[in-house]
Amino acid sequence: MANSAVKSVFAPGLFKSRVAIVTGGGTGIGQAISRELAHLGCSVVIASRKADRLAAAAEKLAVDCREGARVHHTVCNIRQEADVQRLVSETLDKFGRLDFLVNNGGGQFVCPASDMKLKGWNAVIETNLTGTFLCIREAHRQWMKRNGGSIVNIVMDAYKGWPMFAHSAAARSAVENLSKTLAVEWASDRIRINCVAPGIIYSETAVANYGEQGREVFLRSKARVPARRFGHVEEISAAVAFLCSPAAGYVTGQTLYVDGAVSLYRTQFFDVPEFEPAEGWYWEESSKAKL
C-alpha cells in the first residue's frame, strides 16, 4: 500500500501499469519525481552512477508504491552509450514496456567561463546534453518508435543566461531546442517531448551542492524571486506528472517554467562589477550626447 505521507493532486492509480525511467532518480528532484510516479501506480526504474545511494533510495521509494507498482534501480553513467543501451533494455526485460522517460540526471559546477578547463566543459556538456540525447535516442529506438510515449527533460531556468554556469546553460538550452526539434520529428511516432525548467528549488541535496555556503546562497536568492519563496521538489514532480498524463495529451515541444516568475524578473544571480564602459560608435562627433 502507498505511504499516506505522500501527497499528490492527481488521482490515485493515474499511472497504473505504466513504466518510467528516471535518471538521477535517487536524490533531490529526481527522487521526488520517482516518488510521485510510484505513488500514482507507475513502476519506476531509477538510475544514476552511485550504487549505494540508488539502493537506499529504492528502498525508501518501495513503500510509496501503489499496489502493482515496483521500483527497480540500476547503475548507469548516461555519458556512456553502452550503459544507456543497457538501462533501456534492462527496463524492457523487467517490465515489458516503457511509457515515460524523465531525463533528470546531470550536473554542473560554479566557474567563470574564462577559468573553465576543457575537461570540465566537456564533462558537463557530455552529461547534460549528450547523456540526455543518448537516453532519448535509446528510448525511441528500443520502444517508443513503435509504441509512443512521453519524454520530460529537466532543464535549467536559463532564459536570460546564467553567468558562472556557461557550460550548463549552453547544454540545457541545447536540450530545449532538441526537445522542440524532436517534438516535430517524432510526432508521427506518437511521442510527446517537453521540458520542465525549475527555478530555485530547495532540497538538502541542492544546499549541499554549494558546500559550506549553501544555505547562505539560498537565503540571498530569495529576494530575487517574485513569489518570495523557494519552490518545493514536489512542485517539480507535479509538473512532470502533468506532462506525462493524458491531461497534457496535446502538449509537446514546450518548456514549463516552475520558478515563481523568477525568469521574468531579476534572473541574473550575478552582479556586474563597476567598470569604465567603452564609448559607443558615433558616425559624427557632434552626435555625442552631453549628459
mmCIF file of C-alpha atoms in Angstrom:
data_model
loop_
_atom_site.group_PDB
_atom_site.id
_atom_site.type_symbol
_atom_site.label_atom_id
_atom_site.label_comp_id
_atom_site.label_asym_id
_atom_site.label_seq_id
_atom_site.Cartn_x
_atom_site.Cartn_y
_atom_site.Cartn_z
ATOM 1 C CA MET A 1 0.000 0.000 0.000
ATOM 2 C CA ALA A 2 1.092 3.583 -0.615
ATOM 3 C CA ASN A 3 2.588 5.608 2.152
ATOM 4 C CA SER A 4 -0.028 8.075 3.435
ATOM 5 C CA ALA A 5 2.705 10.713 3.787
ATOM 6 C CA VAL A 6 2.851 11.072 0.004
ATOM 7 C CA LYS A 7 0.529 13.793 -1.275
ATOM 8 C CA SER A 8 -0.472 14.315 -4.877
ATOM 9 C CA VAL A 9 -3.126 16.392 -6.623
ATOM 10 C CA PHE A 10 -3.522 13.597 -9.168
ATOM 11 C CA ALA A 11 -5.992 10.726 -8.968
ATOM 12 C CA PRO A 12 -4.748 7.507 -7.353
ATOM 13 C CA GLY A 13 -3.962 4.901 -9.979
ATOM 14 C CA LEU A 14 -3.455 7.502 -12.723
ATOM 15 C CA PHE A 15 -0.359 5.671 -13.969
ATOM 16 C CA LYS A 16 -1.396 2.122 -13.098
ATOM 17 C CA SER A 17 0.517 -0.447 -15.185
ATOM 18 C CA ARG A 18 2.753 2.275 -16.644
ATOM 19 C CA VAL A 19 6.572 2.180 -16.539
ATOM 20 C CA ALA A 20 9.030 5.064 -16.255
ATOM 21 C CA ILE A 21 12.784 5.588 -16.257
ATOM 22 C CA VAL A 22 14.008 8.483 -14.118
ATOM 23 C CA THR A 23 17.697 9.310 -14.422
ATOM 24 C CA GLY A 24 19.200 10.903 -11.346
ATOM 25 C CA GLY A 25 16.233 9.390 -9.526
ATOM 26 C CA GLY A 26 17.961 8.727 -6.233
ATOM 27 C CA THR A 27 18.138 12.228 -4.760
ATOM 28 C CA GLY A 28 16.504 15.656 -4.728
ATOM 29 C CA ILE A 29 14.153 16.475 -7.583
ATOM 30 C CA GLY A 30 14.686 13.088 -9.224
ATOM 31 C CA GLN A 31 13.688 11.242 -6.085
ATOM 32 C CA ALA A 32 10.569 13.385 -5.711
ATOM 33 C CA ILE A 33 9.583 12.636 -9.319
ATOM 34 C CA SER A 34 10.125 8.909 -8.793
ATOM 35 C CA ARG A 35 8.161 9.007 -5.559
ATOM 36 C CA GLU A 36 5.112 10.692 -7.073
ATOM 37 C CA LEU A 37 5.085 8.440 -10.129
ATOM 38 C CA ALA A 38 5.285 5.351 -7.894
ATOM 39 C CA HIS A 39 2.529 6.750 -5.676
ATOM 40 C CA LEU A 40 0.347 7.088 -8.772
ATOM 41 C CA GLY A 41 0.828 3.427 -9.663
ATOM 42 C CA CYS A 42 3.775 3.660 -12.060
ATOM 43 C CA SER A 43 6.651 1.191 -11.863
ATOM 44 C CA VAL A 44 9.857 3.211 -11.825
ATOM 45 C CA VAL A 45 13.440 2.452 -12.772
ATOM 46 C CA ILE A 46 15.817 4.891 -11.111
ATOM 47 C CA ALA A 47 19.331 5.244 -12.472
ATOM 48 C CA SER A 48 22.496 7.093 -11.541
ATOM 49 C CA ARG A 49 26.211 6.415 -11.089
ATOM 50 C CA LYS A 50 26.223 5.755 -7.316
ATOM 51 C CA ALA A 51 25.062 2.258 -6.377
ATOM 52 C CA ASP A 52 24.788 2.788 -2.618
ATOM 53 C CA ARG A 53 22.701 5.931 -2.967
ATOM 54 C CA LEU A 54 20.431 4.231 -5.504
ATOM 55 C CA ALA A 55 19.849 1.214 -3.290
ATOM 56 C CA ALA A 56 18.910 3.378 -0.309
ATOM 57 C CA ALA A 57 16.563 5.483 -2.451
ATOM 58 C CA ALA A 58 14.896 2.419 -3.965
ATOM 59 C CA GLU A 59 14.224 1.011 -0.504
ATOM 60 C CA LYS A 60 12.525 4.244 0.551
ATOM 61 C CA LEU A 61 10.562 4.531 -2.685
ATOM 62 C CA ALA A 62 9.263 0.988 -2.430
ATOM 63 C CA VAL A 63 6.957 1.944 0.454
ATOM 64 C CA ASP A 64 5.359 4.641 -1.701
ATOM 65 C CA CYS A 65 4.326 2.270 -4.480
ATOM 66 C CA ARG A 66 0.660 1.650 -5.036
ATOM 67 C CA GLU A 67 -0.357 -1.955 -5.374
ATOM 68 C CA GLY A 68 1.142 -3.491 -8.501
ATOM 69 C CA ALA A 69 3.846 -0.845 -8.959
ATOM 70 C CA ARG A 70 7.501 -1.638 -8.358
ATOM 71 C CA VAL A 71 10.783 0.244 -8.062
ATOM 72 C CA HIS A 72 13.950 -1.031 -9.668
ATOM 73 C CA HIS A 73 17.377 0.598 -9.515
ATOM 74 C CA THR A 74 20.364 0.214 -11.792
ATOM 75 C CA VAL A 75 23.741 1.910 -12.037
ATOM 76 C CA CYS A 76 24.125 3.926 -15.226
ATOM 77 C CA ASN A 77 26.549 6.577 -16.415
ATOM 78 C CA ILE A 78 24.470 8.407 -19.006
ATOM 79 C CA ARG A 79 27.663 9.621 -20.711
ATOM 80 C CA GLN A 80 28.376 6.022 -21.734
ATOM 81 C CA GLU A 81 26.396 4.782 -24.722
ATOM 82 C CA ALA A 82 26.581 1.125 -23.677
ATOM 83 C CA ASP A 83 25.303 1.981 -20.186
ATOM 84 C CA VAL A 84 22.295 3.808 -21.625
ATOM 85 C CA GLN A 85 21.515 0.998 -24.040
ATOM 86 C CA ARG A 86 21.613 -1.453 -21.146
ATOM 87 C CA LEU A 87 19.405 0.809 -18.982
ATOM 88 C CA VAL A 88 16.613 0.783 -21.547
ATOM 89 C CA SER A 89 16.945 -2.901 -22.443
ATOM 90 C CA GLU A 90 17.016 -3.874 -18.746
ATOM 91 C CA THR A 91 13.834 -1.871 -18.152
ATOM 92 C CA LEU A 92 12.101 -3.625 -21.033
ATOM 93 C CA ASP A 93 13.309 -7.038 -19.903
ATOM 94 C CA LYS A 94 11.997 -6.436 -16.387
ATOM 95 C CA PHE A 95 8.727 -4.628 -17.089
ATOM 96 C CA GLY A 96 7.967 -5.265 -20.768
ATOM 97 C CA ARG A 97 7.268 -1.657 -21.673
ATOM 98 C CA LEU A 98 8.440 1.957 -21.304
ATOM 99 C CA ASP A 99 5.830 4.703 -21.167
ATOM 100 C CA PHE A 100 7.745 7.632 -19.676
ATOM 101 C CA LEU A 101 11.349 8.801 -19.729
ATOM 102 C CA VAL A 102 12.334 11.577 -17.330
ATOM 103 C CA ASN A 103 15.817 12.928 -18.016
ATOM 104 C CA ASN A 104 16.746 14.445 -14.684
ATOM 105 C CA GLY A 105 20.364 13.280 -14.452
ATOM 106 C CA GLY A 106 23.008 15.951 -14.872
ATOM 107 C CA GLY A 107 25.476 18.139 -13.069
ATOM 108 C CA GLN A 108 27.468 21.354 -13.118
ATOM 109 C CA PHE A 109 29.868 23.396 -11.042
ATOM 110 C CA VAL A 110 30.406 27.097 -10.404
ATOM 111 C CA CYS A 111 33.183 28.548 -12.563
ATOM 112 C CA PRO A 112 33.872 31.732 -14.560
ATOM 113 C CA ALA A 113 33.959 30.876 -18.253
ATOM 114 C CA SER A 114 37.481 32.281 -18.637
ATOM 115 C CA ASP A 115 38.780 29.872 -15.981
ATOM 116 C CA MET A 116 36.946 26.833 -17.274
ATOM 117 C CA LYS A 117 39.135 23.964 -18.412
ATOM 118 C CA LEU A 118 38.153 21.969 -21.471
ATOM 119 C CA LYS A 119 37.900 18.824 -19.347
ATOM 120 C CA GLY A 120 35.289 20.461 -17.105
ATOM 121 C CA TRP A 121 33.400 21.922 -20.071
ATOM 122 C CA ASN A 122 33.295 18.558 -21.825
ATOM 123 C CA ALA A 123 32.187 16.740 -18.670
ATOM 124 C CA VAL A 124 29.119 18.967 -18.260
ATOM 125 C CA ILE A 125 28.237 19.024 -21.965
ATOM 126 C CA GLU A 126 28.593 15.243 -22.217
ATOM 127 C CA THR A 127 26.423 14.696 -19.136
ATOM 128 C CA ASN A 128 23.725 17.311 -19.557
ATOM 129 C CA LEU A 129 23.390 17.301 -23.339
ATOM 130 C CA THR A 130 24.914 14.137 -24.790
ATOM 131 C CA GLY A 131 23.684 11.977 -21.903
ATOM 132 C CA THR A 132 20.158 13.299 -22.339
ATOM 133 C CA PHE A 133 20.325 12.688 -26.087
ATOM 134 C CA LEU A 134 21.518 9.102 -25.601
ATOM 135 C CA CYS A 135 18.635 8.349 -23.229
ATOM 136 C CA ILE A 136 16.103 9.881 -25.612
ATOM 137 C CA ARG A 137 17.513 8.072 -28.623
ATOM 138 C CA GLU A 138 17.587 4.669 -26.939
ATOM 139 C CA ALA A 139 14.045 5.033 -25.579
ATOM 140 C CA HIS A 140 12.946 5.818 -29.128
ATOM 141 C CA ARG A 141 14.921 3.034 -30.787
ATOM 142 C CA GLN A 142 14.061 0.268 -28.370
ATOM 143 C CA TRP A 143 10.390 1.036 -27.605
ATOM 144 C CA MET A 144 8.769 4.408 -28.249
ATOM 145 C CA LYS A 145 9.124 4.480 -32.043
ATOM 146 C CA ARG A 146 6.659 1.588 -32.226
ATOM 147 C CA ASN A 147 4.594 2.270 -29.102
ATOM 148 C CA GLY A 148 4.665 6.008 -28.414
ATOM 149 C CA GLY A 149 5.367 7.608 -25.058
ATOM 150 C CA SER A 150 6.123 10.784 -23.161
ATOM 151 C CA ILE A 151 9.566 12.253 -22.504
ATOM 152 C CA VAL A 152 10.227 15.025 -19.990
ATOM 153 C CA ASN A 153 13.610 16.722 -19.801
ATOM 154 C CA ILE A 154 14.582 18.652 -16.687
ATOM 155 C CA VAL A 155 16.457 21.712 -17.912
ATOM 156 C CA MET A 156 17.665 24.998 -16.441
ATOM 157 C CA ASP A 157 15.916 28.300 -15.799
ATOM 158 C CA ALA A 158 18.456 29.992 -18.091
ATOM 159 C CA TYR A 159 16.072 32.012 -20.231
ATOM 160 C CA LYS A 160 18.319 35.065 -19.921
ATOM 161 C CA GLY A 161 21.607 33.233 -19.489
ATOM 162 C CA TRP A 162 23.342 32.069 -16.322
ATOM 163 C CA PRO A 163 26.756 33.600 -15.574
ATOM 164 C CA MET A 164 29.239 31.296 -13.806
ATOM 165 C CA PHE A 165 27.428 28.291 -15.319
ATOM 166 C CA ALA A 166 28.181 28.786 -19.023
ATOM 167 C CA HIS A 167 28.663 25.056 -19.598
ATOM 168 C CA SER A 168 25.342 24.003 -18.103
ATOM 169 C CA ALA A 169 23.382 26.931 -19.542
ATOM 170 C CA ALA A 170 24.657 26.036 -23.016
ATOM 171 C CA ALA A 171 23.870 22.337 -22.580
ATOM 172 C CA ARG A 172 20.417 22.786 -21.082
ATOM 173 C CA SER A 173 19.424 25.349 -23.716
ATOM 174 C CA ALA A 174 20.508 22.852 -26.358
ATOM 175 C CA VAL A 175 18.282 20.222 -24.726
ATOM 176 C CA GLU A 176 15.341 22.630 -25.000
ATOM 177 C CA ASN A 177 15.941 23.049 -28.726
ATOM 178 C CA LEU A 178 16.457 19.316 -29.139
ATOM 179 C CA SER A 179 13.082 18.781 -27.483
ATOM 180 C CA LYS A 180 11.381 21.198 -29.875
ATOM 181 C CA THR A 181 13.037 19.525 -32.842
ATOM 182 C CA LEU A 182 12.046 16.002 -31.819
ATOM 183 C CA ALA A 183 8.502 17.063 -30.910
ATOM 184 C CA VAL A 184 8.008 17.612 -34.625
ATOM 185 C CA GLU A 185 10.293 14.870 -35.938
ATOM 186 C CA TRP A 186 8.698 12.189 -33.750
ATOM 187 C CA ALA A 187 5.096 13.426 -33.702
ATOM 188 C CA SER A 188 4.131 10.657 -36.128
ATOM 189 C CA ASP A 189 5.534 8.130 -33.643
ATOM 190 C CA ARG A 190 3.022 9.398 -31.061
ATOM 191 C CA ILE A 191 5.809 10.666 -28.821
ATOM 192 C CA ARG A 192 5.400 13.844 -26.818
ATOM 193 C CA ILE A 193 8.550 15.532 -25.552
ATOM 194 C CA ASN A 194 8.586 18.503 -23.184
ATOM 195 C CA CYS A 195 10.846 20.244 -20.680
ATOM 196 C CA VAL A 196 10.480 21.441 -17.114
ATOM 197 C CA ALA A 197 12.685 24.332 -16.021
ATOM 198 C CA PRO A 198 12.862 24.516 -12.216
ATOM 199 C CA GLY A 199 13.525 27.817 -10.503
ATOM 200 C CA ILE A 200 15.126 27.926 -7.067
ATOM 201 C CA ILE A 201 14.036 24.629 -5.588
ATOM 202 C CA TYR A 202 15.005 23.892 -2.010
ATOM 203 C CA SER A 203 16.241 20.468 -1.044
ATOM 204 C CA GLU A 204 19.014 19.268 1.219
ATOM 205 C CA THR A 205 20.789 17.890 -1.841
ATOM 206 C CA ALA A 206 20.670 21.267 -3.575
ATOM 207 C CA VAL A 207 22.014 23.049 -0.482
ATOM 208 C CA ALA A 208 24.840 20.530 -0.153
ATOM 209 C CA ASN A 209 25.914 21.176 -3.755
ATOM 210 C CA TYR A 210 27.057 24.650 -2.716
ATOM 211 C CA GLY A 211 29.198 23.429 0.153
ATOM 212 C CA GLU A 212 29.531 25.387 3.382
ATOM 213 C CA GLN A 213 27.859 28.470 1.920
ATOM 214 C CA GLY A 214 24.857 26.544 0.605
ATOM 215 C CA ARG A 215 22.251 27.916 2.982
ATOM 216 C CA GLU A 216 23.577 31.457 2.613
ATOM 217 C CA VAL A 217 23.304 31.163 -1.176
ATOM 218 C CA PHE A 218 19.656 30.163 -0.882
ATOM 219 C CA LEU A 219 18.826 32.886 1.636
ATOM 220 C CA ARG A 220 20.393 35.575 -0.544
ATOM 221 C CA SER A 221 18.484 34.441 -3.591
ATOM 222 C CA LYS A 222 15.001 34.615 -2.057
ATOM 223 C CA ALA A 223 14.712 38.398 -2.547
ATOM 224 C CA ARG A 224 15.135 37.914 -6.312
ATOM 225 C CA VAL A 225 12.094 35.645 -6.578
ATOM 226 C CA PRO A 226 8.784 37.472 -7.170
ATOM 227 C CA ALA A 227 6.925 34.740 -5.266
ATOM 228 C CA ARG A 228 9.259 35.457 -2.300
ATOM 229 C CA ARG A 229 9.764 31.802 -1.522
ATOM 230 C CA PHE A 230 11.648 28.767 -2.735
ATOM 231 C CA GLY A 231 9.993 26.042 -4.734
ATOM 232 C CA HIS A 232 9.467 22.539 -3.360
ATOM 233 C CA VAL A 233 10.628 19.390 -5.089
ATOM 234 C CA GLU A 234 7.017 18.202 -5.087
ATOM 235 C CA GLU A 235 6.090 21.168 -7.287
ATOM 236 C CA ILE A 236 8.509 19.878 -9.911
ATOM 237 C CA SER A 237 7.273 16.298 -9.615
ATOM 238 C CA ALA A 238 3.694 17.531 -10.075
ATOM 239 C CA ALA A 239 4.691 19.349 -13.261
ATOM 240 C CA VAL A 240 6.333 16.183 -14.581
ATOM 241 C CA ALA A 241 3.295 14.083 -13.686
ATOM 242 C CA PHE A 242 1.060 16.544 -15.545
ATOM 243 C CA LEU A 243 3.217 16.398 -18.677
ATOM 244 C CA CYS A 244 3.168 12.592 -18.591
ATOM 245 C CA SER A 245 -0.586 12.464 -18.030
ATOM 246 C CA PRO A 246 -3.438 12.425 -20.566
ATOM 247 C CA ALA A 247 -4.235 15.991 -19.468
ATOM 248 C CA ALA A 248 -1.150 17.075 -21.454
ATOM 249 C CA GLY A 249 -2.002 14.932 -24.457
ATOM 250 C CA TYR A 250 -1.893 17.973 -26.769
ATOM 251 C CA VAL A 251 1.225 19.486 -25.201
ATOM 252 C CA THR A 252 4.563 18.818 -26.889
ATOM 253 C CA GLY A 253 7.739 20.750 -27.640
ATOM 254 C CA GLN A 254 7.120 23.104 -24.713
ATOM 255 C CA THR A 255 9.053 24.213 -21.654
ATOM 256 C CA LEU A 256 7.133 24.625 -18.416
ATOM 257 C CA TYR A 257 8.833 27.115 -16.088
ATOM 258 C CA VAL A 258 8.199 26.253 -12.445
ATOM 259 C CA ASP A 259 10.015 29.200 -10.944
ATOM 260 C CA GLY A 260 7.758 31.670 -9.112
ATOM 261 C CA ALA A 261 8.195 34.088 -12.071
ATOM 262 C CA VAL A 262 11.929 34.488 -11.489
ATOM 263 C CA SER A 263 12.597 34.086 -15.231
ATOM 264 C CA LEU A 264 10.513 37.240 -15.789
ATOM 265 C CA TYR A 265 12.211 39.215 -13.032
ATOM 266 C CA ARG A 266 15.848 39.530 -11.932
ATOM 267 C CA THR A 267 17.029 36.255 -13.344
ATOM 268 C CA GLN A 268 20.718 37.036 -13.030
ATOM 269 C CA PHE A 269 22.094 35.932 -9.683
ATOM 270 C CA PHE A 270 25.269 37.711 -10.720
ATOM 271 C CA ASP A 271 26.079 41.375 -10.129
ATOM 272 C CA VAL A 272 28.064 43.104 -12.850
ATOM 273 C CA PRO A 273 31.003 44.918 -11.165
ATOM 274 C CA GLU A 274 31.550 48.639 -11.659
ATOM 275 C CA PHE A 275 33.797 49.432 -14.626
ATOM 276 C CA GLU A 276 34.616 52.160 -17.147
ATOM 277 C CA PRO A 277 32.334 51.452 -20.112
ATOM 278 C CA ALA A 278 33.549 51.619 -23.695
ATOM 279 C CA GLU A 279 32.258 54.527 -25.754
ATOM 280 C CA GLY A 280 29.675 53.776 -28.395
ATOM 281 C CA TRP A 281 30.387 54.248 -32.081
ATOM 282 C CA TYR A 282 29.379 57.651 -33.413
ATOM 283 C CA TRP A 283 29.187 58.471 -37.078
ATOM 284 C CA GLU A 284 29.617 62.146 -36.284
ATOM 285 C CA GLU A 285 31.388 63.597 -33.295
ATOM 286 C CA SER A 286 28.601 66.144 -32.879
ATOM 287 C CA SER A 287 26.072 63.408 -32.217
ATOM 288 C CA LYS A 288 27.552 62.561 -28.801
ATOM 289 C CA ALA A 289 25.011 63.103 -26.081
ATOM 290 C CA LYS A 290 26.032 65.549 -23.385
ATOM 291 C CA LEU A 291 24.661 64.003 -20.243
#
